[in-house]
Coordinates of C-alpha atoms in Angstrom, one line a residue:
M1 CA 178.2 6.0 55.0
P2 CA 175.7 4.5 57.5
I3 CA 175.3 0.8 57.6
E4 CA 171.9 -0.9 57.7
I5 CA 171.0 -3.1 60.7
H6 CA 167.5 -4.6 60.9
G7 CA 166.4 -2.3 58.1
K8 CA 167.5 0.9 59.9
P9 CA 170.6 3.1 59.1
Y10 CA 173.2 3.5 61.8
K11 CA 176.4 5.7 61.6
M12 CA 179.7 4.4 62.8
V13 CA 181.5 6.4 65.5
H14 CA 184.3 7.4 63.2
E15 CA 181.6 8.9 60.9
R16 CA 180.2 10.9 63.8
V17 CA 183.7 12.2 64.8
T18 CA 184.3 13.2 61.2
A19 CA 181.0 15.0 61.0
L20 CA 182.0 17.0 64.2
H21 CA 185.3 18.0 62.8
E22 CA 183.8 19.0 59.4
D23 CA 181.0 21.1 61.1
D24 CA 181.8 24.7 60.2
T25 CA 179.5 26.0 62.9
V26 CA 181.8 24.7 65.7
N27 CA 185.0 25.9 64.1
D28 CA 187.9 24.9 66.3
H29 CA 185.9 25.1 69.5
I30 CA 185.4 21.4 70.1
E31 CA 186.7 19.1 72.8
I32 CA 186.2 15.4 73.5
E33 CA 187.0 14.1 77.0
T34 CA 186.8 10.6 78.2
G35 CA 187.3 8.8 81.5
I36 CA 186.6 5.6 83.4
W37 CA 183.3 5.8 85.4
S38 CA 183.7 2.4 87.0
E39 CA 185.7 -0.8 86.6
D40 CA 185.7 -4.2 88.2
E41 CA 187.0 -7.7 87.2
N42 CA 184.0 -8.2 84.9
Q43 CA 183.3 -4.9 83.2
I44 CA 184.3 -1.3 82.6
T45 CA 182.1 1.7 82.2
M46 CA 183.4 4.8 80.4
W47 CA 182.1 8.3 80.1
A48 CA 182.6 10.8 77.3
K49 CA 181.9 14.5 77.1
V50 CA 181.7 16.4 73.8
S51 CA 181.9 20.2 74.2
T52 CA 181.0 22.5 71.3
P53 CA 179.6 26.0 71.1
K54 CA 176.2 24.3 71.0
G55 CA 176.7 22.9 74.5
K56 CA 178.1 19.9 76.5
F57 CA 176.9 16.4 75.8
T58 CA 177.7 13.3 77.7
G59 CA 177.5 9.6 76.8
H60 CA 178.3 6.4 78.8
A61 CA 179.0 2.9 77.6
R62 CA 179.9 -0.4 79.3
S63 CA 182.1 -3.3 78.0
H64 CA 182.2 -6.8 79.4
K65 CA 185.7 -8.2 79.8
S66 CA 184.7 -11.9 79.4
T67 CA 183.3 -11.7 75.9
G68 CA 185.2 -13.5 73.2
S69 CA 185.0 -10.6 70.7
I70 CA 187.0 -7.4 70.4
E71 CA 185.0 -6.1 73.4
G72 CA 186.6 -8.7 75.6
Q73 CA 190.1 -8.1 74.1
S74 CA 190.0 -4.3 74.4
P75 CA 187.1 -3.5 76.7
L76 CA 188.4 0.0 77.6
E77 CA 188.8 1.1 74.0
V78 CA 185.4 -0.4 73.0
A79 CA 183.6 1.3 75.8
E80 CA 185.3 4.6 75.2
T81 CA 184.5 4.5 71.5
S82 CA 180.8 3.7 72.2
A83 CA 180.6 6.5 74.9
V84 CA 182.0 9.0 72.4
G85 CA 179.6 7.8 69.8
R86 CA 176.6 8.3 72.2
A87 CA 177.8 11.8 73.3
L88 CA 178.1 12.8 69.6
G89 CA 174.6 11.4 69.0
F90 CA 173.2 13.5 71.8
A91 CA 175.1 16.5 70.2
G92 CA 173.2 15.8 67.0
Y93 CA 176.0 14.1 65.0
G94 CA 175.2 10.9 63.2
I95 CA 171.6 10.7 64.2
V96 CA 169.6 8.8 61.6
E97 CA 167.2 6.7 63.6
G98 CA 168.5 7.1 67.2
I99 CA 171.5 7.7 69.5
A100 CA 173.0 4.2 69.2
S101 CA 175.8 3.9 66.7
A102 CA 176.4 0.9 64.5
D103 CA 179.3 -0.1 66.7
E104 CA 176.9 -0.4 69.7
I105 CA 174.2 -2.3 67.8
I106 CA 176.8 -4.8 66.5
A107 CA 178.3 -5.3 70.0
A108 CA 174.9 -5.8 71.5
E109 CA 174.0 -8.4 68.9
R110 CA 177.3 -10.3 69.6
A111 CA 176.5 -10.3 73.4
N112 CA 173.2 -12.1 72.8

């Protein structure tokens, strides 16, 4: 169930992954790949590629290692999850108001 942030509905990444796996039009022909785009002592940037019979869709996300939240504690995992969520958004999964997932919006608000 999407959550409301600033009056707009956003889907969590796990909801987007579930929607992909429940989509009968893609059958078992789905693949999610992830990798590190870049990393230094301050941040990590991940990429994700979602492949379906509809095409290939890529998302990127960055996490900052110095934040005090879960982003700083597990920056690789947070960036990977967000990158997957963005790729799924580009593929049409979980889009309600935009590509950003609830996970990304919440992380961005914590950073400010």
